[in-house]
Structure formats: structure tokens, C-alpha cells
Amino acid sequence: MAIFYHEQEGLFHLQSKDMSYVIQLVHGYPAHAYWGKRLSQHGNLTGLIRYVERCSFIPNSVPEDNSISLDTLPQEYPQYGTGDFRTPAYQIQLKDGTRVTELKYSTHRIVQGKPALEGLPAVYAEDGDDVQTLELELRDEHLGLTVVLSYTVFGAFSAMARSVRFIHNGKEPFRILKAMSASVNFQDADFEWLNLHGSWTRERHMERRPLGHGSTTAQSRRGASSHQMNPFVALLRPNADEDQGDVFGFSLVYSGNFEAEAEVDQFDTTRVSIGMNAFDFSWLQLPGESFQTPEAVMVYSPEGLGGLSRTYHKLYRTRLCRGAYRDRERPILVNNWEATYFDFNADKIEAIATSAAELGIELFVLDDGWFGKRDDDTSSLGDWIVDRNKLPQGLGDLAERVKSQGLQFGLWFEPEMISPDSDLYTKHPDWCLHAPERRRTEARKQLVLDMSRQDVRDYLFESLSAVLESAPISYVKWDMNRNMTEIGSALASAERQSETAHRYILGLYELLERLTNKFPEVLFESCSGGGGRFDPGMLYYMPQTWTSDDTDAVERLKIQYGTSIVYPISTMGSHVSAVPNHQVGRVTPLETRGDVAMSGNFGYELDLTVFTEEEKAIVREQVSVYKEIRSLVQQGDFYRLRSPFTGKGNETAWMFVSEDRTEALVFYFQVLAVPNAPMKRLNLKGLNPEWTYSVEGLDSLHGGDLLMQAGLHLPLFHHDYASKWWKVKAVQE
């Protein structure tokens, strides 16, 4: 891996594991020349960009060369107003109201490692990593603006991290109206677009369609990365599938409003950009100040979506997630939410914990309802003081009662919200997001605290710290159950109100940094009505996320499959819940619910005290099995075998393979029984074709090539919602 600069040609060649990215300076404009499979240093890369003189409607940006126009040049960070009519990467409004700027190359630096981003989460490098960063410095001399384009490449990954820093060295303030994290110009439009869309309880469903002329977008304007659209898109060659073909991924390490766009222009070139959403955003930048965009992580795979996913998985698992639990096995938990909702006391909780201990479960999590006067969802958010009516001896006593059963103790919070019916709101009604003289829109009977305010963050830090210090708490579920409305801050001046949504996210990150540093041994799990903020930004502080509030095993097949396109299995909370399912009313076998949930961070959300002896035996076996396989599930390589999004969606299959390929787990799910069904086989992936493997439940040994090329016989199920899994191990001969 290396970053090469060819000064005479003005060319930068960035190489990583199996990938090259080439930038060429064209009359001072950084232009995109190539991104794809790794190139050698021996070829002539200066001819990658073609220059053709066009008609008079294509402005000539370089007077001495009519073949160069910004409207056709594949720029790295394009602006609007000087001849490029396509989507710009940034836009600035000057004090006089004009919006014309022009950035040209000034200098560059190539540094070892990866500088941290101020106030923002990002992938990182550790000592010994083969990592280099190119910082391209562009300047608008008239404005006194310096823009630094940062490109980090990783020797071990076909991946690049990009971000942008705006530095104001001029004399007059200006407004940043748009600041994308990355822009890439492809020289053709022969792509299909993939995004992850959904809604509450139906998150991250895959959608793939051809690009057409004009713009294709995925975005959120909700103040959070959202259930509806995830901050990830990919461009795929039409022949690309799960295992082969070129795929280009774009993932934004940010938890707020975002936008990703692919624009196909009149000449069938494609410009892809990703970053913060410019909708309802502007940032007043004063002389001497700098502004940092979030980071975009771009991955190239010649091995289809599967190769793309495994790159993201390992990079995010080992160089985005942090802390004590980054590489540690995650505990099996039981959460009381669907067992009790708000109706519980210490004896009921202890009874569930006792049952959990008998079944081998390791962690009990007390969900909503333990604080203030919280008997339903209409009050007390913000009053982080234990409810002595439910827990007269306090959290410390309850935690010790749970610990006496051999379980760890965890707790649910919703720190970013405030109930109008709360002591905190009575004392500080201006602490929520709001606009003067306008109604305050409630959702779930709650408002959103203004996390852009330091006093709000300080209050939360102190009150949450007090709770975490009051009892032996080893796990926190951090929830956020609504999106932003009336986005304004009582402390912000009129000229800075449009900064509030971004300042909220920056404030949230600051609070999370303080709390996770103070409580490094606490396992934090993010949640937003399930997966409403399942994004790389949150994973930087919390290494796992509650994947969805929908715990139905059938619905979870699509949710977990889609989530796996970019996010590691170790980040997915996946639990068994009661039937009929509380979201869709479906009744599925306990075995199938367990198999789906064991394909993530395993746990239960139900009342263990009402189990029959037969159900207890099944759960005891599930818990025992998961303890044996969880390191492989949470840290292994993930291969998708059959998609619930294709055909009739009746089958789903995936597998986990150890890094050394000596063992694997294969899961197969069939939603509805098929009468007089055809006999099918399931081809495996990721094994060593030259090795011999045993398959649990089968007498004979099998070559790795046979298992991948011919596959395993699938069972003939005679009931709906069926599942089967196999252990596969290499045999030493």
C-alpha cells in the first residue's frame, strides 16, 4: 500500500489492498481519473481523462484550451457558478450575497497514519497499521478560503476514508450552504443503484434499480440517519451479484441529516456525492475558524456485494468500533420490555432474572419505566431518578439481587428526550428544541432536548453518571424514540438557527465521548425505536445497535439480511420474543426464532417465568449452543447464500466462516411450507476448496470444493417458519 505523487504529471496514485484511486491535477483543478481494481505503477495513467471540445453551451473554463470545461471535467470537489452545471460538492454564500467561489490546488501532504477528525467519529488507525493519508489543499485566493480534501487508504482493506475541512483565512464572514464529504465522477453510467430503505419495524430493506438520467437520491431530513433511509448507497455494474462484479460503496459516518446522490448527465457520466444534507442547513464561518465535514468511507469490491460487505464488516468491527467490547464476546441477555412493559416491581424483575440464570443467560436488562413517575409513556423523561414506588430499595438493591443470581445488570435510558409532564420540563421549558411562538409538536408524548446546548449536555452527563455510579451497571441501552421538529435553539442567534440540527449531533457525540470514557467497562447499545439510527457514527461510541423493534423471526430475515450489506454482525442486537409476535401477530416456532436471533448478538425479550418445561429445555439448549458459536458469529466472515428479497422471498440462508476457514456455521430458513416440494441443495461459500470438512449430522466427510460447488441437501419441511443449521469443521488428516 502506498500513495504516490508524480510531480511532473500532477498525478496522485492511491493504492490499497486490491484497489487504486487516481487523481490528476488539470490546470489546478483536482480531477478524478480512476477508481477500481489495483493498477501497477508502470503504466501511463495520464491518459485516463479525455478532453473534447463541446458546443457553446459548455463553458470554456480554461481560455487557452477549449477542450477543458468544468461542466465535463470529472472533478474531485466541484463548485457551482463557474461553468459546472452539475451537482456541486459544496456551496458558499459571501457577505455580499454572491455564491461564486473557485478552488484550485495549492499544495499537498502525504502523512503516515490517519489524523483524527475534530468532534466527529471516524475510522482510525492503530500502531502497526499500513495506513497513509493524502491531504490535498485547495484555495480560493479571493475569498481567503482553504479547503483540505483528506483521503486515507488502508493497506489491509480495499477502502478509502474521505472528509473535507474548510479553513477561513479571509477577512469577512461567509456561510457554508453545502459541504459534502466526498464526490466521485465516473466516466460512464452503466450502473445500478442500491440503497437500504424502510420504516419503523421494517428497516434496511434492499432496493436495487438502474440509474437513469438526472438524479437518484437517498436522504434523511428527520434530524437522524432514520429508519426510512440508511446513510449508505452502492453503485453496481449490471452483471454484479453477491459473488462477482464491480461494486462501489459509499457509507457516511454520521448520525444526522444526510444525502447521497448519483447524477447522470447529458454525456452519460455519473457524479456520486455523499455527505450532510444541505436541506435547512447553513453554517456561519468567521475568520480564523474551520469547519469539518463528517467522514465518508468508500469501498471497492470486484467480488460483488459479498466482498463489499466483508470489507465493511472487518473495517467497521476493528477500526470504527472501539472500547473494551470491540473484540470481546457479547453477553446473552434478557430484556424485560415485552415481558412487563411498564408494569413491574423488584420481585417480578428478580423472578425473571432467576429464571434467566437457570437457563444460562448472562445479563438482565431493565427497560423503560424505572424512573420518575413512569407508569406509561406520557411522563418523566428527563427525570433520571429511580421510582421508589416500583423499586423502594433503589437500583443498587435490584442490581445486587440480579447479580446474586449470577447475572450482570443493565439499564435502559432515553437521555435525548424530555416529557412535558416532567420535573425537568417544569424547571427548564426552554431546554427542548423549539421555535418562538410556535406549537411544540409532540411524538410519543415527548419533545427533543436541545443537545446543541452545553448546559443540557452537562445536566445529562451528571444525572446519567449518578445513576451509573449508584449500582453495578454493566450495560446501557440508549434509546431515542422520535425525530426532530421545530428545529431551533433558545441559545442560538438568528443567524445561526440553521446550524442547530448539526450542532445537536456534534453535542450528542461530545456527550457520548465523555460518558464512554468515564465508564469504559459499560457495554453501550444504541437504539432509536430499533434501527432508526443504525449508522457508523453511533457505532464509534456504541459497538452494537438494537436492529429493529420488530422481533418477528420472519420479518427479521429481511431486516438482518439488509443490515448485513454494510454493518458487521457484531453490531446487530437480535432477540427472541414471545408469540403471537407483538408487532405482526405471527406465531413462529421457538427453534426458528432462536436460529434467527443467534445470527446476531443473542438475547430474549419475553417473560421467562411463564415458560413450560419443554420451552425451558429449548432455551437452555439455545443458550448453551450460542456460547459455543458466538465468537464465530460475532467475529467470523459473513456470507449471504440466499436472499429474502429475490423471487418469492420464501428462502433465506447465510453462513459464518472463521478467518482461518477451519470452521463454519450455515443457517437456512424457509418461510412457508411447499407441498410436494422439489429437492434442493444449498451451495456454501468461503471454505478452502482443497480441505476436507465434516458436517454435523452427516456421516460422511466432504471436500470444501464439493460443499461449495454441489452443496448440502436441504431438508423437506412440512410446516411453516422452519429453519435448519449445520456446523462445518475442517478435518485434520
XYZ file of N, CA and C in Angstrom, residues 286-498:
639
model
N -16.679 32.288 10.615
C -15.977 33.539 10.868
C -14.500 33.391 10.529
N -13.813 34.517 10.270
C -12.371 34.453 10.003
C -11.630 33.726 11.127
N -10.717 32.856 10.732
C -9.931 32.100 11.703
C -10.549 30.779 12.105
N -11.800 30.527 11.713
C -12.473 29.294 12.100
C -12.325 28.223 11.020
N -12.551 26.992 11.434
C -12.567 25.883 10.485
C -13.848 25.083 10.672
N -14.241 24.387 9.631
C -15.424 23.534 9.663
C -15.049 22.176 9.082
N -15.389 21.124 9.815
C -15.033 19.768 9.424
C -16.282 19.000 9.011
N -16.245 18.381 7.830
C -17.370 17.536 7.423
C -17.235 16.159 8.068
N -18.340 15.421 8.168
C -18.234 14.011 8.554
C -17.424 13.230 7.526
N -17.145 11.999 7.868
C -16.306 11.155 7.025
C -17.155 10.204 6.179
N -16.768 10.060 4.927
C -17.370 9.051 4.048
C -16.367 7.911 3.872
N -16.843 6.693 4.018
C -15.995 5.514 3.823
C -16.417 4.843 2.526
N -15.488 4.783 1.584
C -15.750 4.254 0.245
C -15.034 2.917 0.084
N -15.754 1.914 -0.384
C -15.209 0.573 -0.542
C -15.422 0.113 -1.979
N -14.379 -0.458 -2.547
C -14.471 -1.078 -3.879
C -14.361 -2.589 -3.732
N -15.218 -3.299 -4.462
C -15.154 -4.759 -4.464
C -15.329 -5.281 -5.871
N -14.394 -6.106 -6.357
C -14.608 -6.818 -7.626
C -15.324 -8.141 -7.409
N -15.642 -8.441 -6.153
C -16.275 -9.713 -5.788
C -17.706 -9.492 -5.327
N -18.416 -8.596 -6.001
C -19.825 -8.396 -5.750
C -20.130 -7.821 -4.383
N -21.409 -7.923 -4.020
C -21.862 -7.376 -2.740
C -21.247 -8.107 -1.560
N -20.996 -9.402 -1.716
C -20.399 -10.150 -0.618
C -19.025 -9.625 -0.252
N -18.192 -9.374 -1.259
C -16.868 -8.822 -0.993
C -16.944 -7.434 -0.395
N -17.875 -6.612 -0.895
C -18.073 -5.280 -0.325
C -18.429 -5.375 1.147
N -19.379 -6.250 1.469
C -19.838 -6.370 2.848
C -18.724 -6.824 3.773
N -17.964 -7.817 3.364
C -16.917 -8.325 4.256
C -15.834 -7.286 4.496
N -15.597 -6.411 3.511
C -14.653 -5.315 3.741
C -15.200 -4.337 4.764
N -16.435 -3.905 4.577
C -17.050 -3.007 5.557
C -17.103 -3.654 6.941
N -17.488 -4.928 6.985
C -17.622 -5.603 8.274
C -16.322 -5.562 9.076
N -15.245 -5.970 8.438
C -13.986 -6.040 9.189
C -13.460 -4.653 9.517
N -13.586 -3.712 8.580
C -13.118 -2.354 8.837
C -13.900 -1.726 9.972
N -15.210 -1.831 9.939
C -16.033 -1.205 10.980
C -15.925 -1.943 12.309
N -15.778 -3.262 12.264
C -15.671 -4.015 13.504
C -14.365 -3.735 14.231
N -13.283 -3.532 13.468
C -11.960 -3.412 14.094
C -11.359 -2.016 14.044
N -11.895 -1.120 13.185
C -11.310 0.209 13.069
C -12.353 1.324 13.076
N -13.555 0.998 13.561
C -14.567 2.019 13.839
C -15.095 1.835 15.254
N -15.585 0.635 15.553
C -15.972 0.327 16.932
C -14.740 0.407 17.821
N -14.964 0.810 19.058
C -13.847 0.998 19.990
C -14.189 0.368 21.339
N -13.259 0.495 22.262
C -13.542 0.185 23.649
C -13.346 -1.265 24.025
N -13.708 -1.554 25.284
C -13.457 -2.865 25.866
C -14.183 -3.975 25.132
N -15.321 -3.657 24.518
C -16.125 -4.700 23.885
C -15.894 -4.817 22.389
N -14.935 -4.088 21.860
C -14.701 -4.178 20.426
C -14.411 -5.610 20.003
N -13.516 -6.280 20.722
C -13.110 -7.638 20.368
C -13.624 -8.674 21.368
N -14.407 -8.231 22.316
C -14.877 -9.126 23.366
C -16.208 -9.764 22.962
N -16.411 -11.030 23.372
C -17.694 -11.671 23.127
C -18.795 -10.932 23.883
N -19.936 -10.753 23.216
C -21.048 -10.021 23.821
C -21.917 -10.983 24.645
N -22.420 -10.527 25.786
C -23.201 -11.409 26.664
C -24.590 -11.711 26.111
N -25.121 -12.867 26.485
C -26.503 -13.231 26.175
C -27.398 -12.562 27.214
N -28.403 -11.840 26.742
C -29.204 -11.042 27.676
C -30.675 -11.399 27.598
N -31.392 -10.977 28.634
C -32.848 -10.963 28.602
C -33.289 -9.553 28.976
N -34.202 -9.011 28.183
C -34.758 -7.677 28.401
C -36.217 -7.848 28.812
N -36.650 -7.098 29.798
C -37.989 -7.288 30.349
C -39.087 -6.538 29.604
N -38.762 -5.779 28.534
C -39.748 -4.876 27.933
C -41.018 -5.603 27.497
N -40.906 -6.572 26.618
C -42.108 -7.247 26.139
C -42.685 -8.194 27.187
N -41.946 -8.443 28.258
C -42.469 -9.280 29.339
C -43.371 -8.487 30.280
N -43.009 -7.240 30.551
C -43.733 -6.476 31.581
C -44.208 -5.115 31.118
N -43.593 -4.565 30.067
C -43.770 -3.156 29.714
C -43.550 -2.315 30.979
N -44.481 -1.437 31.348
C -44.241 -0.553 32.499
C -44.665 -1.184 33.829
N -45.298 -2.344 33.773
C -45.909 -2.948 34.959
C -44.965 -3.966 35.592
N -44.127 -3.503 36.511
C -43.199 -4.409 37.187
C -42.846 -3.867 38.566
N -42.267 -4.725 39.360
C -41.657 -4.329 40.633
C -40.392 -5.159 40.812
N -39.711 -4.953 41.924
C -38.427 -5.627 42.132
C -38.586 -7.139 42.177
N -39.673 -7.626 42.762
C -39.867 -9.069 42.859
C -40.075 -9.687 41.478
N -40.856 -9.005 40.640
C -41.084 -9.519 39.292
C -39.775 -9.559 38.509
N -38.983 -8.507 38.618
C -37.698 -8.472 37.906
C -36.776 -9.569 38.419
N -36.735 -9.751 39.733
C -35.880 -10.793 40.286
C -36.333 -12.176 39.829
N -37.634 -12.364 39.699
C -38.139 -13.658 39.245
C -37.685 -13.953 37.818
N -37.738 -12.942 36.952
C -37.261 -13.140 35.578
C -35.766 -13.436 35.581
N -35.023 -12.688 36.409
C -33.577 -12.912 36.493
C -33.265 -14.315 37.000
N -34.053 -14.795 37.964
C -33.845 -16.145 38.489
C -34.058 -17.184 37.393
N -35.133 -17.008 36.630
C -35.382 -17.926 35.519
C -34.271 -17.849 34.480
N -33.789 -16.640 34.231
C -32.708 -16.456 33.263
C -31.447 -17.179 33.705
N -31.134 -17.070 34.977
C -29.933 -17.730 35.494
C -30.033 -19.243 35.334
N -31.221 -19.789 35.565
C -31.407 -21.234 35.434
C -31.188 -21.703 34.002
N -31.391 -20.779 33.047
C -31.250 -21.129 31.635
C -29.875 -20.793 31.071
N -28.999 -20.193 31.892
C -27.644 -19.885 31.450
C -27.462 -18.494 30.877
N -28.502 -17.651 30.918
C -28.409 -16.285 30.408
C -27.486 -15.468 31.310
N -26.807 -14.484 30.729
C -25.706 -13.818 31.439
C -25.990 -12.381 31.872
N -26.995 -11.736 31.281
C -27.227 -10.312 31.533
C -28.718 -10.047 31.569
N -29.162 -9.333 32.610
C -30.547 -8.872 32.673
C -30.575 -7.371 32.410
N -31.499 -6.934 31.527
C -31.624 -5.527 31.187
C -32.998 -5.022 31.608
N -33.013 -4.038 32.499
C -34.244 -3.376 32.928
C -34.558 -2.266 31.947
N -35.687 -2.388 31.267
C -36.050 -1.433 30.221
C -36.848 -0.270 30.812
N -37.616 0.393 29.987
C -38.336 1.613 30.326
C -39.234 1.421 31.555
N -39.376 2.504 32.358
C -40.339 2.512 33.450
C -39.760 2.512 34.847
N -38.448 2.606 34.997
C -37.821 2.506 36.318
C -37.599 3.855 36.995
N -37.919 4.951 36.343
C -37.528 6.285 36.822
C -38.749 7.201 36.945
N -38.586 8.282 37.673
C -39.618 9.302 37.790
C -40.946 8.724 38.225
N -42.006 9.059 37.484
C -43.350 8.515 37.702
C -43.810 7.835 36.414
N -42.940 7.019 35.877
C -43.085 6.478 34.528
C -43.928 5.199 34.550
N -45.249 5.345 34.595
C -46.151 4.199 34.536
C -46.696 3.980 33.128
N -46.437 4.906 32.254
C -46.749 4.769 30.840
C -45.786 5.684 30.089
N -46.036 5.893 28.788
C -45.061 6.665 28.011
C -45.407 8.154 27.929
N -46.147 8.663 28.907
C -46.577 10.062 28.851
C -45.803 10.990 29.780
N -44.880 10.462 30.579
C -44.247 11.334 31.572
C -42.807 10.950 31.871
N -42.131 11.873 32.559
C -40.900 11.628 33.335
C -39.600 11.537 32.556
N -39.621 11.550 31.229
C -38.343 11.569 30.529
C -37.580 12.836 30.908
N -36.351 12.668 31.294
C -35.531 13.762 31.800
C -35.330 13.694 33.301
N -36.233 13.010 34.005
C -36.126 12.876 35.464
C -35.456 11.541 35.780
N -34.134 11.526 35.693
C -33.402 10.263 35.820
C -33.115 9.947 37.281
N -34.236 9.752 38.018
C -34.199 9.389 39.431
C -35.096 8.177 39.606
N -34.643 7.168 40.317
C -35.357 5.905 40.422
C -36.740 6.107 41.033
N -37.722 5.368 40.505
C -39.089 5.375 41.011
C -39.155 4.475 42.243
N -39.271 5.091 43.411
C -39.261 4.324 44.658
C -40.573 3.577 44.898
N -41.612 3.892 44.161
C -42.843 3.113 44.281
C -42.649 1.722 43.697
N -41.970 1.642 42.555
C -41.706 0.345 41.942
C -40.491 -0.336 42.570
N -39.482 0.464 42.856
C -38.218 -0.076 43.373
C -37.882 0.636 44.676
N -38.562 0.284 45.759
C -38.398 1.024 47.019
C -36.981 1.000 47.579
N -36.215 -0.013 47.258
C -34.841 -0.104 47.746
C -33.829 0.432 46.741
N -34.317 0.945 45.613
C -33.428 1.579 44.651
C -32.811 0.605 43.655
N -32.075 1.192 42.720
C -31.420 0.396 41.682
C -30.303 -0.473 42.240
N -29.588 0.074 43.233
C -28.477 -0.691 43.794
C -28.937 -2.015 44.366
N -30.059 -1.981 45.099
C -30.598 -3.215 45.672
C -31.036 -4.177 44.573
N -31.745 -3.659 43.553
C -32.204 -4.527 42.479
C -31.027 -5.137 41.725
N -30.017 -4.321 41.437
C -28.851 -4.830 40.724
C -28.157 -5.932 41.524
N -28.067 -5.762 42.818
C -27.435 -6.793 43.648
C -28.268 -8.066 43.675
N -29.598 -7.927 43.668
C -30.466 -9.105 43.629
C -30.280 -9.856 42.307
N -30.123 -9.106 41.230
C -29.872 -9.733 39.937
C -28.486 -10.385 39.928
N -27.499 -9.664 40.453
C -26.132 -10.203 40.485
C -26.038 -11.459 41.345
N -26.855 -11.524 42.396
C -26.818 -12.705 43.259
C -27.260 -13.960 42.515
N -27.960 -13.762 41.386
C -28.352 -14.894 40.555
C -27.262 -15.258 39.541
N -26.163 -14.496 39.565
C -25.060 -14.762 38.644
C -25.147 -14.001 37.346
N -26.034 -12.997 37.266
C -26.217 -12.213 36.054
C -25.646 -10.811 36.222
N -25.200 -10.241 35.112
C -24.886 -8.824 35.086
C -26.193 -8.031 34.997
N -26.097 -6.720 35.289
C -27.290 -5.880 35.311
C -27.135 -4.733 34.324
N -28.169 -4.540 33.494
C -28.161 -3.457 32.524
C -29.397 -2.588 32.656
N -29.351 -1.411 32.020
C -30.401 -0.416 32.215
C -30.695 0.327 30.923
N -31.975 0.677 30.738
C -32.453 1.458 29.593
C -32.512 2.932 29.948
N -32.088 3.778 29.022
C -32.231 5.233 29.145
C -32.795 5.773 27.833
N -33.425 6.935 27.907
C -33.729 7.720 26.711
C -33.302 9.165 26.980
N -31.998 9.414 26.986
C -31.480 10.692 27.501
C -31.794 11.906 26.644
N -32.004 11.727 25.335
C -32.150 12.879 24.441
C -33.557 13.464 24.432
N -34.462 12.871 25.208
C -35.861 13.276 25.195
C -36.277 13.909 26.524
N -37.372 14.647 26.454
C -37.945 15.255 27.647
C -39.461 15.193 27.551
N -40.113 14.797 28.625
C -41.573 14.771 28.675
C -42.088 16.119 29.156
N -43.109 16.670 28.489
C -43.727 17.881 29.043
C -44.231 17.671 30.471
N -44.638 16.430 30.770
C -45.022 16.084 32.130
C -43.797 15.536 32.860
N -42.900 16.436 33.228
C -41.691 16.043 33.960
C -41.224 17.214 34.803
N -40.495 16.914 35.845
C -39.924 17.972 36.678
C -38.914 18.791 35.890
N -38.168 18.119 34.999
C -37.153 18.828 34.225
C -37.795 19.860 33.306
N -38.898 19.510 32.659
C -39.559 20.450 31.747
C -40.170 21.615 32.523
N -40.717 21.340 33.697
C -41.262 22.416 34.530
C -40.177 23.428 34.882
N -38.982 22.933 35.133
C -37.881 23.805 35.529
C -37.213 24.461 34.334
N -37.130 23.737 33.216
C -36.395 24.239 32.041
C -37.211 24.031 30.763
N -38.309 24.750 30.576
C -39.114 24.562 29.358
C -38.401 24.992 28.079
N -37.326 25.770 28.221
C -36.583 26.227 27.038
C -35.489 25.244 26.625
N -35.350 24.122 27.331
C -34.281 23.176 27.025
C -34.604 22.264 25.838
N -35.817 22.280 25.348
C -36.153 21.439 24.204
C -35.956 22.219 22.909
N -35.841 21.494 21.819
C -35.860 22.138 20.512
C -37.218 22.809 20.320
N -37.210 24.071 19.910
C -38.475 24.766 19.708
C -38.231 26.057 18.940
N -39.307 26.579 18.367
C -39.286 27.870 17.685
C -40.198 28.823 18.449
N -39.781 30.056 18.652
C -40.589 31.007 19.425
C -41.983 31.177 18.834
N -42.979 31.223 19.721
C -44.370 31.489 19.336
C -44.959 30.405 18.444
N -44.333 29.248 18.386
C -44.876 28.135 17.608
C -45.209 26.971 18.546
N -46.188 26.164 18.120
C -46.520 24.992 18.926
C -45.334 24.046 18.978
N -45.275 23.246 20.008
C -44.214 22.266 20.183
C -44.798 20.883 19.875
N -44.460 20.376 18.717
C -45.045 19.122 18.253
C -44.538 17.960 19.091
N -45.453 17.200 19.657
C -45.084 16.040 20.452
C -45.190 14.767 19.620
N -44.347 13.803 19.937
C -44.434 12.454 19.397
C -44.153 11.509 20.554
N -45.022 10.535 20.724
C -44.960 9.643 21.893
C -44.972 10.464 23.194
N -45.675 11.584 23.168
C -45.814 12.469 24.337
C -44.457 12.985 24.813
N -43.548 13.238 23.887
C -42.240 13.725 24.290
C -41.713 14.742 23.298
N -40.805 15.571 23.787
C -40.096 16.561 22.997
C -38.617 16.187 22.974
N -37.852 16.883 22.136
C -36.434 16.570 21.962
C -35.595 17.600 22.700
N -34.733 17.135 23.581
C -33.816 18.040 24.264
C -32.850 18.667 23.264
N -32.458 19.884 23.554
C -31.550 20.630 22.674
C -30.110 20.248 23.001
N -29.612 19.245 22.290
C -28.269 18.749 22.565
C -27.180 19.685 22.055
N -27.553 20.759 21.371
C -26.548 21.747 20.980
C -26.116 22.594 22.169
N -26.862 22.533 23.266
C -26.588 23.355 24.450
C -25.653 22.632 25.416
N -24.627 23.345 25.854
C -23.686 22.754 26.802
C -24.346 22.485 28.144
N -25.259 23.357 28.589
C -25.891 23.141 29.891
C -26.765 21.892 29.880
N -27.419 21.614 28.760
C -28.212 20.392 28.650
C -27.302 19.169 28.706
N -26.216 19.215 27.974
C -25.293 18.073 27.970
C -24.653 17.871 29.338
N -24.328 18.947 30.009
C -23.743 18.824 31.347
C -24.742 18.202 32.323
N -26.005 18.626 32.216
C -27.031 18.032 33.078
C -27.138 16.530 32.827
N -27.175 16.135 31.566
C -27.298 14.720 31.243
C -26.075 13.933 31.699
N -24.906 14.520 31.512
C -23.692 13.825 31.943
C -23.714 13.581 33.449
N -24.085 14.581 34.209
C -24.091 14.439 35.664
C -25.194 13.495 36.121
N -26.404 13.614 35.566
C -27.510 12.778 36.031
C -27.319 11.326 35.613
N -26.847 11.083 34.391
C -26.603 9.709 33.964
C -25.430 9.095 34.716
N -24.397 9.902 34.963
C -23.252 9.400 35.730
C -23.677 8.999 37.135
N -24.556 9.794 37.723
C -25.021 9.474 39.074
C -25.747 8.129 39.092
N -26.563 7.873 38.090
C -27.263 6.595 38.022
C -26.270 5.455 37.818
N -25.343 5.626 36.884
C -24.391 4.558 36.588
C -23.450 4.281 37.755
N -23.246 5.272 38.606
C -22.398 5.081 39.786
C -23.176 4.546 40.979
N -24.514 4.526 40.872
C -25.338 4.126 42.015
C -25.517 2.624 42.111
N -25.135 1.894 41.074
C -25.357 0.458 41.042
C -24.340 -0.184 40.109
N -24.114 -1.485 40.271
C -23.176 -2.190 39.369
C -23.817 -2.439 38.005
N -23.809 -1.417 37.156
C -24.446 -1.469 35.847
C -23.373 -1.729 34.797
N -23.539 -2.788 34.017
C -22.515 -3.165 33.037
C -22.972 -2.971 31.599
N -24.234 -2.560 31.417
C -24.793 -2.424 30.065
C -25.798 -1.279 30.072
N -25.791 -0.480 29.010
C -26.764 0.602 28.843
C -27.382 0.500 27.462
N -28.701 0.501 27.419
C -29.435 0.625 26.159
C -29.865 2.080 26.026
N -29.308 2.764 25.027
C -29.512 4.206 24.823
C -30.542 4.391 23.716
N -31.760 4.787 24.075
C -32.855 4.856 23.120
C -33.113 6.296 22.677
N -33.808 6.439 21.542
C -34.194 7.754 21.013
C -35.425 7.530 20.143
N -36.605 7.907 20.661
C -37.853 7.427 20.096
C -38.664 8.435 19.296
N -38.040 9.455 18.764
C -38.756 10.331 17.843
C -37.746 11.153 17.049
N -38.224 11.785 15.974
C -37.383 12.653 15.163
C -37.667 14.118 15.482
N -36.856 14.998 14.910
C -36.878 16.414 15.280
C -37.974 17.190 14.552
N -38.634 18.069 15.278
C -39.497 19.098 14.704
C -39.167 20.426 15.380
N -39.630 21.518 14.779
C -39.339 22.859 15.333
C -37.856 22.962 15.701
N -37.003 22.738 14.713
C -35.569 22.655 14.993
C -35.019 24.058 15.211
N -34.967 24.459 16.458
C -34.421 25.749 16.843
C -33.894 25.671 18.256
N -32.992 26.568 18.590
C -32.373 26.587 19.912
C -32.552 27.953 20.559
N -32.933 27.941 21.822
C -33.130 29.201 22.540
C -31.830 29.967 22.700
N -30.706 29.293 22.632
C -29.420 29.963 22.839
C -28.776 30.424 21.539
N -29.274 29.965 20.407
C -28.652 30.324 19.136
C -29.184 31.665 18.638
N -28.287 32.456 18.056
C -28.703 33.716 17.445
C -29.489 33.429 16.171
N -30.181 34.437 15.672
C -30.999 34.261 14.476
C -30.169 33.777 13.297
N -28.947 34.268 13.181
C -28.122 33.914 12.033
C -27.525 32.515 12.148
N -27.696 31.866 13.310
C -27.136 30.523 13.495
C -28.201 29.449 13.728
N -29.473 29.773 13.583
C -30.513 28.777 13.842
C -30.412 27.581 12.888
N -29.989 27.820 11.664
C -29.906 26.714 10.703
C -28.709 25.800 10.963
